[in-house]
Amino acid sequence: MNMHSPTVTARAALYLRVSTARQAEHDISIPDQKRQGEAYCEQRGYQLVETYVEPGATATNDKRPEFQRMIEAGTSKPAPFDIVVVHSFSRFFRDHFEMEFYVRKLAKNGVKLVSITQEMGDDPMHQMMRQIMALFDEYQSKENAKHVLRAMNENARQGFWNGARPPIGYRIVAAEQRGSKTKKKLEIDPLHADTVRLIYRLFLEGDGTRGAMGVKAIATYLNERRFFTRDGGRWGLAQIHAILTRTTYIGEHRFNTRSHKDREKKPESEVAIMAVPPLIERELYDAVQARLKSRNPMVTPARVSSGPTLLTGICFCAKCGGAMTLRTGQGSTGATYRYYTCSTKARQGKTGCKGRTIPMDKLDHLVADHSGDRLLQPKRLETVLASVIDRRQERAERRREHLAELHRRITEAEQRLGRLFDAIEAGMVDKDDAMAKERMASLKALRDQAAADAERTQLARQFRQSGRHSQYAQEVCPQSPRTDTTR
């Protein structure tokens, strides 16, 4: 490296990182890391050429913009710096596999990683010490996360709010002071609480002019009457559904329901229940859940016409507005005749309504022909066809994006496996190490699952394409020879 030349000053880059705003308030804040880094470079005669600042980013993965920018610069040829200076190795990475991979990647281009507080040499013993430190940093990170989550769960069980935005209908208030910490709770927000209650009432009872409403009807009702959301926006279906299903409104806020990293649902035993002031009575909430369940498409079959006639329920008398119902009669030859007749006339006679009686076949054909003429007009068909093509193109694009994402997962898993194999081959990791085996099995499972999903997606795509082009294939190759499988 250039740093060994007596006439050339080594060039250094600072990498500064904190995970949270709270950490930034303590002794490893960004300004403090920068001050110590600049002093370190000055003491050793390094020329500081670049500073990379990463506020509020975890070191357990490499999804950090400034980190990636630094790695890209450090692995380019020629590299703009010879040394990367960090406050401690934990600022660089808290995953010992990933850390060793990036240390080797930089070293391959002549760039060295040094720590202000953990000075290391280049001999094998110091390399082993750095790897042990990285392993301990990873363990400490996982332990810290476990303890923080345990404390937050307990905080929720005691009725205190852990942060983030509260559900609509509630607001955050200071509850008590414990040392330097202000414990907070939720209280009912009178500005929006009535809107939540209205949503529940509309879903079960309606607005007085019509019966119980669905989620979409409620959103339309609120938007038409200028009931705005908390942010002053329009209501959507997801917001209404979330309000109708959130247990917070009966006084039981659920905390720690999903994994922070992959958003997977956690077991019920890990969920912490936080007591809050109830906004809705439990009986009302239970009734809403029962109606939601009964309307679930997975439970309720699609509505179909079960009547014996084509126009049942949709044909009405032009005179009185009564429904046209089916009447039957028998002729002198014994044949059965079917008629549509006004239900008012059928019940009350001609004094009730003078509406007409029409043969069923005649009216059915008239309605069918008229509907066909209206619906199958060239311009309408052109519009419908264009809409269908657009939707098919959108679905095809989504499938392409899904397939690309699956291939990206496969590539990422294979790259991680490659790094692990490189580390084992270099003797940095024991192939019989339990953590290494677990990591290898996890990466292989991730790769294989993504590959299987990609294969299914590709086969489904080919099947659809073969179905569309089967007729074309028969026209082009009408007499394709069959393979003799008996030979």
Short mmCIF file of C-alpha atoms in Angstrom, two decimals:
data_model
loop_
_atom_site.label_atom_id
_atom_site.label_comp_id
_atom_site.label_asym_id
_atom_site.label_seq_id
_atom_site.Cartn_x
_atom_site.Cartn_y
_atom_site.Cartn_z
CA MET A 1 0.00 0.00 0.00
CA ASN A 2 1.02 3.60 -0.43
CA MET A 3 1.30 4.05 3.32
CA HIS A 4 4.57 2.11 3.37
CA SER A 5 6.27 4.59 1.05
CA PRO A 6 8.47 7.09 2.96
CA THR A 7 7.67 9.86 0.47
CA VAL A 8 3.91 9.39 -0.01
CA THR A 9 1.35 10.32 2.63
CA ALA A 10 -1.32 7.67 3.22
CA ARG A 11 -4.83 8.80 2.34
CA ALA A 12 -7.60 8.05 4.82
CA ALA A 13 -11.40 7.97 4.78
CA LEU A 14 -13.53 8.25 7.93
CA TYR A 15 -16.64 6.10 8.34
CA LEU A 16 -18.96 7.44 11.07
CA ARG A 17 -22.13 5.65 12.16
CA VAL A 18 -24.74 5.61 14.93
CA SER A 19 -27.78 3.34 15.13
CA THR A 20 -30.28 5.65 16.86
CA ALA A 21 -30.81 9.25 17.88
CA ARG A 22 -30.51 8.15 21.51
CA GLN A 23 -27.05 6.70 20.84
CA ALA A 24 -26.06 9.93 19.12
CA GLU A 25 -26.62 11.80 22.39
CA HIS A 26 -23.94 9.75 24.18
CA ASP A 27 -20.16 9.54 23.88
CA ILE A 28 -20.14 7.89 20.45
CA SER A 29 -22.09 10.61 18.68
CA ILE A 30 -21.24 11.53 15.09
CA PRO A 31 -19.39 14.76 16.08
CA ASP A 32 -17.39 12.87 18.71
CA GLN A 33 -16.45 10.10 16.27
CA LYS A 34 -15.44 12.73 13.73
CA ARG A 35 -13.31 14.64 16.25
CA GLN A 36 -11.48 11.50 17.36
CA GLY A 37 -11.05 10.32 13.76
CA GLU A 38 -9.56 13.61 12.60
CA ALA A 39 -7.19 13.66 15.59
CA TYR A 40 -6.15 10.06 14.88
CA CYS A 41 -5.33 10.87 11.24
CA GLU A 42 -3.40 14.00 12.22
CA GLN A 43 -1.31 12.10 14.80
CA ARG A 44 -0.27 9.48 12.24
CA GLY A 45 0.23 11.86 9.36
CA TYR A 46 -2.66 10.55 7.26
CA GLN A 47 -4.28 12.80 4.68
CA LEU A 48 -8.03 12.82 5.32
CA VAL A 49 -9.66 12.79 1.87
CA GLU A 50 -13.25 11.69 2.53
CA THR A 51 -15.79 11.35 5.34
CA TYR A 52 -18.79 9.02 5.15
CA VAL A 53 -21.56 9.73 7.68
CA GLU A 54 -24.29 7.15 8.36
CA PRO A 55 -26.82 8.43 10.95
CA GLY A 56 -29.50 6.07 12.22
CA ALA A 57 -28.39 2.88 10.41
CA THR A 58 -27.90 -0.59 11.86
CA ALA A 59 -24.62 -2.45 11.30
CA THR A 60 -26.23 -5.89 11.20
CA ASN A 61 -26.57 -5.70 7.40
CA ASP A 62 -25.03 -3.84 4.47
CA LYS A 63 -28.16 -1.94 3.43
CA ARG A 64 -26.52 1.41 4.19
CA PRO A 65 -26.14 4.02 1.42
CA GLU A 66 -22.95 5.63 2.73
CA PHE A 67 -21.39 2.26 3.56
CA GLN A 68 -22.03 1.05 0.02
CA ARG A 69 -20.65 4.29 -1.41
CA MET A 70 -17.48 3.83 0.66
CA ILE A 71 -17.09 0.18 -0.41
CA GLU A 72 -17.62 1.11 -4.05
CA ALA A 73 -14.93 3.78 -3.80
CA GLY A 74 -12.55 1.53 -1.84
CA THR A 75 -12.78 -1.28 -4.40
CA SER A 76 -12.47 0.93 -7.48
CA LYS A 77 -9.15 1.15 -9.30
CA PRO A 78 -7.31 3.19 -8.32
CA ALA A 79 -8.86 3.59 -4.88
CA PRO A 80 -9.16 7.22 -3.71
CA PHE A 81 -7.91 6.27 -0.21
CA ASP A 82 -5.59 3.71 1.40
CA ILE A 83 -7.16 3.42 4.85
CA VAL A 84 -10.70 3.34 6.26
CA VAL A 85 -10.76 4.69 9.82
CA VAL A 86 -13.59 3.76 12.21
CA HIS A 87 -14.13 4.50 15.89
CA SER A 88 -14.49 0.77 16.59
CA PHE A 89 -15.01 -2.30 14.42
CA SER A 90 -18.65 -2.39 15.53
CA ARG A 91 -19.18 0.89 13.62
CA PHE A 92 -18.18 -0.99 10.45
CA PHE A 93 -20.20 -4.20 10.95
CA ARG A 94 -21.92 -6.29 13.63
CA ASP A 95 -21.99 -9.50 11.62
CA HIS A 96 -18.67 -11.38 11.68
CA PHE A 97 -19.24 -13.16 8.36
CA GLU A 98 -20.13 -9.96 6.51
CA MET A 99 -17.38 -7.96 8.21
CA GLU A 100 -14.67 -10.42 7.18
CA PHE A 101 -16.00 -10.43 3.64
CA TYR A 102 -15.77 -6.64 3.30
CA VAL A 103 -12.41 -6.43 5.08
CA ARG A 104 -11.00 -8.92 2.56
CA LYS A 105 -12.70 -7.12 -0.33
CA LEU A 106 -11.03 -3.83 0.62
CA ALA A 107 -7.68 -5.50 1.35
CA LYS A 108 -7.69 -7.09 -2.11
CA ASN A 109 -7.60 -3.54 -3.51
CA GLY A 110 -4.89 -2.39 -1.09
CA VAL A 111 -7.23 -0.65 1.38
CA LYS A 112 -6.89 -1.38 5.11
CA LEU A 113 -9.50 -1.08 7.87
CA VAL A 114 -8.26 0.40 11.16
CA SER A 115 -10.01 1.14 14.45
CA ILE A 116 -9.19 4.10 16.67
CA THR A 117 -10.02 2.25 19.89
CA GLN A 118 -9.00 -1.29 18.82
CA GLU A 119 -5.53 -1.08 17.28
CA MET A 120 -4.60 -4.25 15.39
CA GLY A 121 -1.60 -5.46 13.44
CA ASP A 122 -1.56 -7.46 10.21
CA ASP A 123 -0.22 -10.75 11.58
CA PRO A 124 -2.46 -13.86 11.85
CA MET A 125 -2.89 -13.49 15.60
CA HIS A 126 -4.27 -9.95 15.29
CA GLN A 127 -6.53 -11.02 12.43
CA MET A 128 -7.94 -13.75 14.66
CA MET A 129 -8.47 -11.20 17.46
CA ARG A 130 -10.39 -8.92 15.07
CA GLN A 131 -12.60 -11.83 14.03
CA ILE A 132 -13.27 -12.70 17.67
CA MET A 133 -14.19 -9.06 18.36
CA ALA A 134 -16.54 -9.08 15.39
CA LEU A 135 -18.16 -12.27 16.64
CA PHE A 136 -18.62 -10.72 20.08
CA ASP A 137 -20.06 -7.52 18.54
CA GLU A 138 -22.61 -9.64 16.66
CA TYR A 139 -23.53 -11.52 19.82
CA GLN A 140 -23.80 -8.27 21.79
CA SER A 141 -26.03 -6.73 19.11
CA LYS A 142 -28.43 -9.68 19.27
CA GLU A 143 -28.42 -9.65 23.06
CA ASN A 144 -29.07 -5.90 23.15
CA ALA A 145 -31.98 -6.31 20.75
CA LYS A 146 -33.39 -9.09 22.90
CA HIS A 147 -33.12 -7.04 26.10
CA VAL A 148 -34.56 -3.91 24.46
CA LEU A 149 -37.54 -5.88 23.14
CA ARG A 150 -38.09 -7.48 26.55
CA ALA A 151 -38.08 -4.03 28.17
CA MET A 152 -40.49 -2.65 25.57
CA ASN A 153 -42.84 -5.59 26.05
CA GLU A 154 -42.85 -5.00 29.80
CA ASN A 155 -43.36 -1.28 29.25
CA ALA A 156 -46.43 -2.07 27.12
CA ARG A 157 -47.81 -4.50 29.70
CA GLN A 158 -47.58 -1.71 32.29
CA GLY A 159 -49.74 0.46 30.04
CA PHE A 160 -47.03 2.78 28.68
CA TRP A 161 -46.64 3.74 25.02
CA ASN A 162 -43.41 2.66 23.32
CA GLY A 163 -43.48 5.25 20.59
CA ALA A 164 -44.65 5.51 16.98
CA ARG A 165 -47.90 7.08 15.89
CA PRO A 166 -50.99 6.10 17.90
CA PRO A 167 -54.14 4.73 16.25
CA ILE A 168 -56.61 7.36 15.08
CA GLY A 169 -58.91 8.29 17.96
CA TYR A 170 -56.03 8.40 20.48
CA ARG A 171 -53.27 10.83 21.38
CA ILE A 172 -50.06 10.53 23.40
CA VAL A 173 -49.80 12.24 26.80
CA ALA A 174 -47.08 12.32 29.46
CA ALA A 175 -48.01 10.02 32.35
CA GLU A 176 -45.13 10.12 34.83
CA GLN A 177 -41.46 10.96 35.20
CA ARG A 178 -38.92 8.25 36.03
CA GLY A 179 -35.55 9.90 36.33
CA SER A 180 -34.72 11.48 32.99
CA LYS A 181 -37.36 9.43 31.18
CA THR A 182 -40.91 10.60 30.61
CA LYS A 183 -43.32 7.67 30.53
CA LYS A 184 -46.22 8.18 28.14
CA LYS A 185 -49.70 6.74 27.76
CA LEU A 186 -52.58 6.95 25.31
CA GLU A 187 -55.76 8.88 25.97
CA ILE A 188 -58.87 9.29 23.83
CA ASP A 189 -58.56 12.11 21.29
CA PRO A 190 -61.94 13.91 21.30
CA LEU A 191 -61.23 15.38 17.86
CA HIS A 192 -61.31 11.99 16.09
CA ALA A 193 -62.97 9.61 18.58
CA ASP A 194 -66.46 10.38 17.25
CA THR A 195 -65.34 9.48 13.73
CA VAL A 196 -64.23 6.04 14.94
CA ARG A 197 -67.56 5.50 16.71
CA LEU A 198 -69.41 6.64 13.58
CA ILE A 199 -67.54 4.08 11.45
CA TYR A 200 -68.61 1.28 13.79
CA ARG A 201 -72.21 2.50 13.80
CA LEU A 202 -72.37 2.79 10.01
CA PHE A 203 -71.00 -0.73 9.60
CA LEU A 204 -73.63 -2.26 11.89
CA GLU A 205 -76.65 0.04 11.56
CA GLY A 206 -76.20 2.40 8.61
CA ASP A 207 -77.02 6.11 8.62
CA GLY A 208 -80.78 5.86 9.18
CA THR A 209 -81.70 6.10 5.50
CA ARG A 210 -80.26 2.71 4.59
CA GLY A 211 -79.12 -0.43 6.34
CA ALA A 212 -75.70 -1.61 7.44
CA MET A 213 -72.89 -0.44 5.18
CA GLY A 214 -69.82 -2.19 3.85
CA VAL A 215 -66.25 -0.90 4.11
CA LYS A 216 -66.35 0.74 0.68
CA ALA A 217 -69.70 2.40 1.35
CA ILE A 218 -68.39 3.82 4.64
CA ALA A 219 -65.33 5.31 2.93
CA THR A 220 -67.58 6.90 0.29
CA TYR A 221 -69.97 8.19 2.98
CA LEU A 222 -67.16 9.86 4.95
CA ASN A 223 -65.47 11.37 1.90
CA GLU A 224 -68.73 12.76 0.48
CA ARG A 225 -69.50 14.46 3.81
CA ARG A 226 -65.94 15.81 4.16
CA PHE A 227 -64.95 13.73 7.17
CA PHE A 228 -61.19 13.96 6.73
CA THR A 229 -58.52 11.61 8.05
CA ARG A 230 -56.12 12.73 10.74
CA ASP A 231 -53.79 14.06 8.01
CA GLY A 232 -56.58 15.91 6.22
CA GLY A 233 -56.79 13.32 3.45
CA ARG A 234 -59.51 11.07 2.06
CA TRP A 235 -60.54 7.78 3.60
CA GLY A 236 -59.51 4.50 1.99
CA LEU A 237 -60.69 0.91 2.39
CA ALA A 238 -57.56 -0.19 4.28
CA GLN A 239 -57.99 2.57 6.88
CA ILE A 240 -61.64 1.70 7.49
CA HIS A 241 -60.89 -2.03 7.75
CA ALA A 242 -58.00 -1.38 10.17
CA ILE A 243 -60.27 0.63 12.46
CA LEU A 244 -62.95 -2.07 12.41
CA THR A 245 -60.48 -4.83 13.32
CA ARG A 246 -58.09 -3.12 15.78
CA THR A 247 -58.48 -4.38 19.35
CA THR A 248 -57.05 -1.10 20.65
CA TYR A 249 -60.56 0.38 20.49
CA ILE A 250 -61.84 -2.07 23.13
CA GLY A 251 -58.92 -1.20 25.43
CA GLU A 252 -56.39 -3.88 24.35
CA HIS A 253 -53.55 -2.56 22.21
CA ARG A 254 -51.40 -5.38 20.78
CA PHE A 255 -47.62 -4.77 20.77
CA ASN A 256 -44.87 -6.88 19.19
CA THR A 257 -47.15 -8.66 16.74
CA ARG A 258 -44.63 -8.89 13.88
CA SER A 259 -40.89 -9.34 13.45
CA HIS A 260 -39.03 -6.07 12.93
CA LYS A 261 -36.80 -7.50 10.19
CA ASP A 262 -39.05 -9.62 7.97
CA ARG A 263 -42.54 -8.51 9.17
CA GLU A 264 -43.50 -12.13 9.78
CA LYS A 265 -46.34 -12.66 12.26
CA LYS A 266 -45.13 -13.64 15.74
CA PRO A 267 -46.62 -16.35 17.94
CA GLU A 268 -49.45 -15.18 20.18
CA SER A 269 -47.32 -16.00 23.25
CA GLU A 270 -44.87 -13.19 22.31
CA VAL A 271 -47.53 -10.49 21.90
CA ALA A 272 -47.77 -7.94 24.73
CA ILE A 273 -51.20 -6.48 25.56
CA MET A 274 -51.24 -2.82 26.57
CA ALA A 275 -54.28 -1.49 28.43
CA VAL A 276 -55.71 1.75 26.97
CA PRO A 277 -58.99 3.63 27.52
CA PRO A 278 -61.66 1.78 25.49
CA LEU A 279 -63.38 3.73 22.75
CA ILE A 280 -65.88 1.03 21.69
CA GLU A 281 -67.93 -1.42 23.78
CA ARG A 282 -66.80 -5.03 23.48
CA GLU A 283 -70.30 -6.20 22.45
CA LEU A 284 -70.25 -3.72 19.56
CA TYR A 285 -66.75 -4.81 18.54
CA ASP A 286 -67.70 -8.52 18.64
CA ALA A 287 -70.76 -7.84 16.50
CA VAL A 288 -68.57 -6.08 13.93
CA GLN A 289 -66.11 -9.00 13.83
CA ALA A 290 -68.98 -11.45 13.32
CA ARG A 291 -70.34 -9.43 10.39
CA LEU A 292 -66.86 -9.06 8.86
CA LYS A 293 -66.39 -12.80 9.08
CA SER A 294 -69.74 -13.49 7.47
CA ARG A 295 -68.82 -11.18 4.57
CA ASN A 296 -65.37 -12.70 4.08
CA PRO A 297 -65.04 -13.93 0.46
CA MET A 298 -63.26 -17.03 1.80
CA VAL A 299 -66.41 -17.87 3.80
CA THR A 300 -69.31 -16.48 1.80
CA PRO A 301 -69.79 -17.86 -1.72
CA ALA A 302 -70.33 -15.50 -4.63
CA ARG A 303 -73.90 -14.38 -5.18
CA VAL A 304 -75.66 -16.18 -8.03
CA SER A 305 -79.15 -15.90 -9.42
CA SER A 306 -81.14 -18.82 -8.02
CA GLY A 307 -84.48 -17.89 -9.58
CA PRO A 308 -86.10 -20.02 -12.34
CA THR A 309 -86.33 -17.05 -14.71
CA LEU A 310 -83.84 -14.80 -16.43
CA LEU A 311 -85.30 -11.49 -15.23
CA THR A 312 -86.15 -12.44 -11.63
CA GLY A 313 -85.60 -9.46 -9.35
CA ILE A 314 -84.56 -7.05 -12.12
CA CYS A 315 -87.77 -6.60 -14.12
CA PHE A 316 -90.43 -4.15 -12.84
CA CYS A 317 -93.85 -2.95 -13.94
CA ALA A 318 -93.78 0.37 -15.81
CA LYS A 319 -97.18 1.34 -14.37
CA CYS A 320 -96.77 0.83 -10.62
CA GLY A 321 -93.14 -0.19 -10.11
CA GLY A 322 -94.04 -3.58 -8.70
CA ALA A 323 -91.86 -6.59 -9.47
CA MET A 324 -92.75 -8.72 -12.49
CA THR A 325 -93.29 -12.28 -11.33
CA LEU A 326 -93.64 -15.58 -13.13
CA ARG A 327 -97.12 -16.99 -13.73
CA THR A 328 -97.87 -20.25 -15.48
CA GLY A 329 -100.90 -21.56 -17.33
CA GLN A 330 -101.92 -24.56 -19.38
CA GLY A 331 -103.47 -24.43 -22.83
CA SER A 332 -106.14 -26.67 -24.36
CA THR A 333 -103.45 -28.87 -25.84
CA GLY A 334 -101.88 -29.46 -22.46
CA ALA A 335 -98.82 -27.25 -23.14
CA THR A 336 -97.57 -25.11 -20.26
CA TYR A 337 -97.19 -21.38 -20.85
CA ARG A 338 -95.02 -19.01 -18.81
CA TYR A 339 -95.74 -15.31 -18.41
CA TYR A 340 -94.31 -12.28 -16.65
CA THR A 341 -97.05 -10.37 -14.88
CA CYS A 342 -97.16 -7.44 -12.47
CA SER A 343 -97.12 -8.71 -8.89
CA THR A 344 -99.57 -5.97 -7.83
CA LYS A 345 -101.99 -6.98 -10.56
CA ALA A 346 -101.58 -10.65 -9.62
CA ARG A 347 -102.43 -9.91 -5.96
CA GLN A 348 -105.09 -7.22 -6.33
CA GLY A 349 -106.40 -7.68 -9.86
CA LYS A 350 -106.89 -4.90 -12.42
CA THR A 351 -108.04 -2.48 -9.73
CA GLY A 352 -104.58 -2.62 -8.21
CA CYS A 353 -102.69 -2.15 -11.47
CA LYS A 354 -103.51 -2.35 -15.16
CA GLY A 355 -100.01 -3.59 -15.99
CA ARG A 356 -99.46 -5.97 -18.89
CA THR A 357 -98.87 -9.70 -18.91
CA ILE A 358 -96.07 -10.71 -21.31
CA PRO A 359 -94.94 -14.18 -22.45
CA MET A 360 -91.64 -15.04 -20.74
CA ASP A 361 -89.83 -16.13 -23.93
CA LYS A 362 -90.80 -12.94 -25.74
CA LEU A 363 -89.59 -10.58 -22.98
CA ASP A 364 -86.42 -12.62 -22.36
CA HIS A 365 -85.49 -12.39 -26.05
CA LEU A 366 -86.32 -8.67 -26.25
CA VAL A 367 -84.12 -7.88 -23.23
CA ALA A 368 -81.30 -10.14 -24.43
CA ASP A 369 -81.31 -8.65 -27.95
CA HIS A 370 -81.43 -5.07 -26.65
CA SER A 371 -78.61 -5.75 -24.17
CA GLY A 372 -76.53 -7.32 -26.93
CA ASP A 373 -77.06 -4.32 -29.22
CA ARG A 374 -76.04 -1.91 -26.45
CA LEU A 375 -73.15 -3.88 -24.99
CA LEU A 376 -71.60 -5.20 -28.21
CA GLN A 377 -71.25 -1.93 -30.08
CA PRO A 378 -67.85 -1.63 -31.86
CA LYS A 379 -66.70 1.36 -29.81
CA ARG A 380 -67.67 -0.30 -26.55
CA LEU A 381 -65.96 -3.55 -27.56
CA GLU A 382 -62.87 -1.56 -28.52
CA THR A 383 -62.83 0.10 -25.09
CA VAL A 384 -63.40 -3.20 -23.27
CA LEU A 385 -60.69 -4.93 -25.31
CA ALA A 386 -58.22 -2.11 -24.64
CA SER A 387 -58.98 -2.36 -20.92
CA VAL A 388 -58.46 -6.14 -20.99
CA ILE A 389 -55.14 -5.74 -22.82
CA ASP A 390 -54.00 -3.10 -20.32
CA ARG A 391 -54.86 -5.38 -17.40
CA ARG A 392 -53.07 -8.31 -19.00
CA GLN A 393 -50.00 -6.14 -19.58
CA GLU A 394 -50.10 -4.99 -15.96
CA ARG A 395 -50.35 -8.58 -14.73
CA ALA A 396 -47.51 -9.61 -17.04
CA GLU A 397 -45.36 -6.75 -15.72
CA ARG A 398 -46.10 -7.76 -12.12
CA ARG A 399 -45.15 -11.34 -12.94
CA ARG A 400 -41.90 -10.14 -14.53
CA GLU A 401 -41.10 -8.04 -11.46
CA HIS A 402 -41.91 -10.97 -9.17
CA LEU A 403 -39.66 -13.27 -11.21
CA ALA A 404 -36.85 -10.69 -11.15
CA GLU A 405 -37.19 -10.40 -7.36
CA LEU A 406 -36.97 -14.19 -7.00
CA HIS A 407 -33.82 -14.27 -9.15
CA ARG A 408 -32.37 -11.45 -7.05
CA ARG A 409 -32.97 -13.51 -3.90
CA ILE A 410 -31.30 -16.53 -5.49
CA THR A 411 -28.27 -14.44 -6.50
CA GLU A 412 -28.00 -12.83 -3.07
CA ALA A 413 -28.22 -16.20 -1.29
CA GLU A 414 -25.58 -17.69 -3.61
CA GLN A 415 -23.29 -14.70 -3.01
CA ARG A 416 -23.64 -15.09 0.75
CA LEU A 417 -22.94 -18.81 0.45
CA GLY A 418 -19.90 -17.98 -1.65
CA ARG A 419 -18.58 -15.64 1.04
CA LEU A 420 -19.13 -18.29 3.66
CA PHE A 421 -17.32 -20.92 1.59
CA ASP A 422 -14.45 -18.46 1.02
CA ALA A 423 -14.21 -17.85 4.77
CA ILE A 424 -14.15 -21.62 5.43
CA GLU A 425 -11.54 -22.17 2.72
CA ALA A 426 -9.37 -19.38 4.12
CA GLY A 427 -9.51 -20.99 7.56
CA MET A 428 -11.33 -18.05 9.13
CA VAL A 429 -14.35 -20.20 9.95
CA ASP A 430 -14.39 -23.83 11.05
CA LYS A 431 -16.60 -25.90 8.74
CA ASP A 432 -17.85 -27.82 11.80
CA ASP A 433 -18.81 -24.62 13.64
CA ALA A 434 -22.48 -24.80 14.70
CA MET A 435 -23.23 -21.19 13.71
CA ALA A 436 -21.59 -21.71 10.32
CA LYS A 437 -23.66 -24.84 9.70
CA GLU A 438 -26.84 -23.03 10.73
CA ARG A 439 -26.05 -20.06 8.46
CA MET A 440 -25.23 -22.39 5.56
CA ALA A 441 -28.46 -24.37 5.98
CA SER A 442 -30.51 -21.16 6.23
CA LEU A 443 -28.97 -19.68 3.07
CA LYS A 444 -29.43 -22.92 1.13
CA ALA A 445 -33.07 -23.12 2.20
CA LEU A 446 -33.62 -19.49 1.15
CA ARG A 447 -31.96 -20.11 -2.21
CA ASP A 448 -33.84 -23.35 -2.88
CA GLN A 449 -37.21 -21.84 -1.91
CA ALA A 450 -36.66 -18.85 -4.21
CA ALA A 451 -35.54 -21.18 -7.02
CA ALA A 452 -38.65 -23.35 -6.59
CA ASP A 453 -40.91 -20.28 -6.61
CA ALA A 454 -39.15 -18.94 -9.71
CA GLU A 455 -39.54 -22.28 -11.49
CA ARG A 456 -43.27 -22.42 -10.69
CA THR A 457 -43.73 -18.84 -11.88
CA GLN A 458 -41.83 -19.54 -15.10
CA LEU A 459 -43.78 -22.74 -15.79
CA ALA A 460 -47.09 -20.96 -15.21
CA ARG A 461 -45.99 -18.23 -17.60
CA GLN A 462 -44.98 -20.77 -20.27
CA PHE A 463 -48.27 -22.62 -19.79
CA ARG A 464 -50.26 -19.45 -20.39
CA GLN A 465 -48.18 -18.62 -23.46
CA SER A 466 -48.53 -22.15 -24.87
CA GLY A 467 -52.30 -21.93 -24.36
CA ARG A 468 -52.46 -18.66 -26.28
CA HIS A 469 -50.34 -19.94 -29.15
CA SER A 470 -51.63 -23.52 -29.38
CA GLN A 471 -53.98 -22.69 -32.23
CA TYR A 472 -51.19 -20.92 -34.10
CA ALA A 473 -48.91 -23.94 -33.60
CA GLN A 474 -51.55 -26.26 -35.05
CA GLU A 475 -51.93 -24.05 -38.11
CA VAL A 476 -48.18 -23.85 -38.70
CA CYS A 477 -47.52 -27.55 -37.99
CA PRO A 478 -50.79 -29.35 -38.78
CA GLN A 479 -49.13 -32.71 -39.30
CA SER A 480 -46.38 -32.84 -36.70
CA PRO A 481 -44.95 -36.39 -36.58
CA ARG A 482 -45.59 -38.27 -33.35
CA THR A 483 -42.69 -39.83 -31.52
CA ASP A 484 -42.77 -43.62 -31.47
CA THR A 485 -42.29 -44.47 -27.80
CA THR A 486 -42.37 -48.22 -28.39
CA ARG A 487 -38.85 -48.33 -29.73
#
